[in-house]
Short mmCIF file of C-alpha atoms in Angstrom, two decimals:
data_model
loop_
_atom_site.label_atom_id
_atom_site.label_comp_id
_atom_site.label_asym_id
_atom_site.label_seq_id
_atom_site.Cartn_x
_atom_site.Cartn_y
_atom_site.Cartn_z
CA MET A 1 -24.95 -22.00 12.84
CA GLN A 2 -21.75 -21.47 14.79
CA ARG A 3 -20.95 -19.28 17.34
CA LEU A 4 -19.82 -15.39 16.97
CA ASP A 5 -16.94 -14.88 18.46
CA LYS A 6 -15.77 -17.98 15.53
CA PHE A 7 -16.63 -15.93 12.17
CA LEU A 8 -15.33 -12.47 13.69
CA CYS A 9 -11.65 -13.79 13.84
CA ASP A 10 -13.07 -16.00 10.11
CA CYS A 11 -14.15 -12.14 8.45
CA GLY A 12 -10.87 -11.17 10.35
CA ILE A 13 -11.94 -9.01 12.07
CA GLY A 14 -8.35 -9.76 15.69
CA THR A 15 -7.94 -12.71 17.66
CA ARG A 16 -10.41 -14.49 19.49
CA SER A 17 -9.23 -11.35 22.65
CA GLN A 18 -8.94 -8.12 20.63
CA VAL A 19 -12.79 -9.53 19.11
CA LYS A 20 -14.08 -9.97 23.37
CA VAL A 21 -12.85 -7.15 24.11
CA ILE A 22 -14.65 -5.15 20.85
CA LEU A 23 -18.13 -7.91 21.98
CA LYS A 24 -17.91 -6.14 25.81
CA ALA A 25 -17.58 -2.55 23.85
CA GLY A 26 -21.40 -3.48 22.20
CA ARG A 27 -19.90 -3.35 19.32
CA VAL A 28 -21.30 -6.01 16.87
CA LYS A 29 -25.15 -6.20 15.73
CA VAL A 30 -26.87 -8.78 14.84
CA ASP A 31 -29.93 -8.35 12.46
CA GLY A 32 -29.68 -4.27 14.60
CA VAL A 33 -29.22 -6.36 17.51
CA PRO A 34 -25.74 -6.10 19.83
CA GLN A 35 -24.64 -8.45 20.41
CA LYS A 36 -21.81 -9.38 23.77
CA ASP A 37 -21.99 -12.90 23.92
CA GLY A 38 -19.08 -14.69 21.49
CA SER A 39 -20.76 -18.09 21.96
CA ALA A 40 -23.93 -16.91 20.94
CA LYS A 41 -24.34 -18.98 17.62
CA VAL A 42 -25.88 -16.96 14.33
CA SER A 43 -25.97 -18.05 10.74
CA PRO A 44 -24.08 -15.48 8.70
CA GLU A 45 -25.93 -16.23 5.71
CA SER A 46 -29.51 -15.63 6.90
CA GLN A 47 -28.40 -13.10 8.83
CA SER A 48 -27.02 -9.78 9.12
CA ILE A 49 -23.57 -8.80 11.09
CA THR A 50 -22.41 -6.04 11.82
CA LEU A 51 -18.92 -4.62 13.35
CA ASP A 52 -20.11 -0.42 13.43
CA GLY A 53 -22.20 -0.47 10.69
CA GLN A 54 -20.19 -2.00 8.84
CA LEU A 55 -21.91 -5.84 7.05
CA LEU A 56 -19.09 -7.98 7.34
CA VAL A 57 -18.81 -11.23 4.81
CA GLN A 58 -16.53 -14.53 5.51
CA THR A 59 -14.15 -13.91 3.91
CA GLY A 60 -13.63 -18.31 4.08
CA ARG A 61 -9.54 -19.64 3.93
CA ILE A 62 -7.06 -18.52 2.84
CA VAL A 63 -3.66 -20.14 2.83
CA LEU A 64 -2.01 -18.10 0.99
CA LEU A 65 2.85 -18.68 0.62
CA LEU A 66 5.70 -16.95 1.45
CA ASN A 67 9.10 -16.49 0.54
CA LYS A 68 10.72 -14.49 3.53
CA PRO A 69 14.09 -12.35 3.50
CA GLU A 70 16.43 -12.18 5.85
CA GLY A 71 15.80 -8.90 8.24
CA TYR A 72 11.72 -9.97 9.84
CA VAL A 73 10.44 -11.70 12.40
CA THR A 74 8.24 -14.07 12.36
CA ALA A 75 5.50 -12.40 14.22
CA THR A 76 2.03 -10.52 13.68
CA GLU A 77 3.40 -7.81 16.27
CA ASP A 78 6.46 -7.15 18.27
CA PRO A 79 7.02 -3.56 19.49
CA VAL A 80 10.74 -2.97 17.83
CA GLU A 81 11.43 -5.11 14.12
CA ARG A 82 10.19 -6.04 11.14
CA THR A 83 7.68 -8.09 11.53
CA VAL A 84 6.40 -10.49 8.07
CA MET A 85 3.39 -9.40 8.47
CA GLU A 86 4.64 -6.23 6.67
CA LEU A 87 5.11 -7.77 3.31
CA LEU A 88 1.98 -9.20 2.93
CA PRO A 89 -0.21 -7.29 0.01
CA PRO A 90 -2.55 -4.19 1.54
CA GLU A 91 -5.52 -6.34 0.93
CA LEU A 92 -4.73 -8.88 2.64
CA LYS A 93 -3.63 -7.17 6.29
CA ASN A 94 -6.94 -8.04 7.06
CA ALA A 95 -8.06 -10.66 6.13
CA GLY A 96 -7.19 -12.49 9.80
CA LEU A 97 -3.45 -14.37 8.42
CA ASN A 98 -1.39 -15.60 11.21
CA PRO A 99 2.54 -17.56 10.02
CA VAL A 100 3.20 -21.44 10.57
CA GLY A 101 5.34 -22.02 12.27
CA ARG A 102 8.77 -19.75 13.11
CA LEU A 103 11.63 -18.56 10.86
CA ASP A 104 14.37 -16.95 12.46
CA MET A 105 14.84 -13.25 11.90
CA ASP A 106 18.15 -13.70 10.37
CA SER A 107 16.07 -17.00 7.92
CA GLU A 108 14.51 -16.65 4.54
CA GLY A 109 12.58 -19.12 3.09
CA LEU A 110 9.55 -20.59 2.53
CA LEU A 111 7.22 -18.89 5.32
CA ILE A 112 2.99 -20.23 4.79
CA PHE A 113 -0.09 -18.16 5.77
CA THR A 114 -3.53 -19.15 7.30
CA ASN A 115 -6.91 -17.64 8.42
CA ASP A 116 -7.35 -21.40 9.58
CA GLY A 117 -6.41 -21.92 12.66
CA GLU A 118 -7.13 -26.17 12.26
CA PHE A 119 -4.79 -26.88 9.18
CA ALA A 120 -2.15 -24.17 11.19
CA ASN A 121 -2.47 -26.27 14.07
CA SER A 122 -2.58 -30.07 11.92
CA LEU A 123 0.94 -28.70 10.72
CA MET A 124 2.85 -27.77 13.69
CA HIS A 125 1.12 -29.42 16.43
CA PRO A 126 3.93 -32.26 17.41
CA LYS A 127 1.21 -35.03 16.82
CA HIS A 128 1.04 -34.76 13.77
CA GLU A 129 4.40 -34.73 13.06
CA VAL A 130 4.98 -33.11 9.44
CA GLU A 131 8.46 -33.93 8.80
CA LYS A 132 9.78 -30.50 8.27
CA THR A 133 13.33 -30.40 6.41
CA TYR A 134 16.34 -27.84 6.42
CA LEU A 135 19.13 -26.35 4.32
CA VAL A 136 21.67 -25.25 6.38
CA TRP A 137 24.85 -23.22 5.13
CA THR A 138 27.41 -22.49 7.17
CA THR A 139 31.64 -21.23 6.95
CA GLY A 140 33.86 -23.46 7.63
CA TYR A 141 32.96 -26.94 9.39
CA THR A 142 30.49 -27.61 11.83
CA PRO A 143 30.44 -30.85 14.07
CA GLY A 144 27.10 -33.25 13.73
CA ALA A 145 25.96 -31.14 10.47
CA GLU A 146 25.53 -34.29 8.98
CA MET A 147 23.20 -35.26 11.62
CA ARG A 148 19.69 -36.30 11.56
CA LEU A 149 17.11 -35.45 14.54
CA SER A 150 15.06 -38.52 15.65
CA ARG A 151 11.45 -37.21 14.73
CA PRO A 152 10.14 -34.20 13.01
CA ILE A 153 10.16 -31.26 14.64
#
């Protein structure tokens, strides 16, 4: 058994706030009955859960590595700039993936995407002290470039 809102997020329906709006609108049915309470417990293995009449199937955990090129912002949405979400294959665009961490628009490098919030948190939250290494190339001398951070960021 799991919460309905978590199941919907895991299916790639949207963020928690988006799922809340979808539920309030009565678009989700569990065994044919409209369900508006995201905290309701559901069993996807034995119950039929639909959105606008379409049967939903949980995708499971996805972890994707992408070499982000320059010119894209690490965000799921941006009204002006191109986002890293545009780089995902079409079949993964609605899988509930989010970038883990940030790379500046002018940076390139490895970016992790996942639909697993706990996994993302274990990589990003400072209490887990996951060490990250960055390589930087500059033109000219940069004072203090040899400095190492005293703690992981």
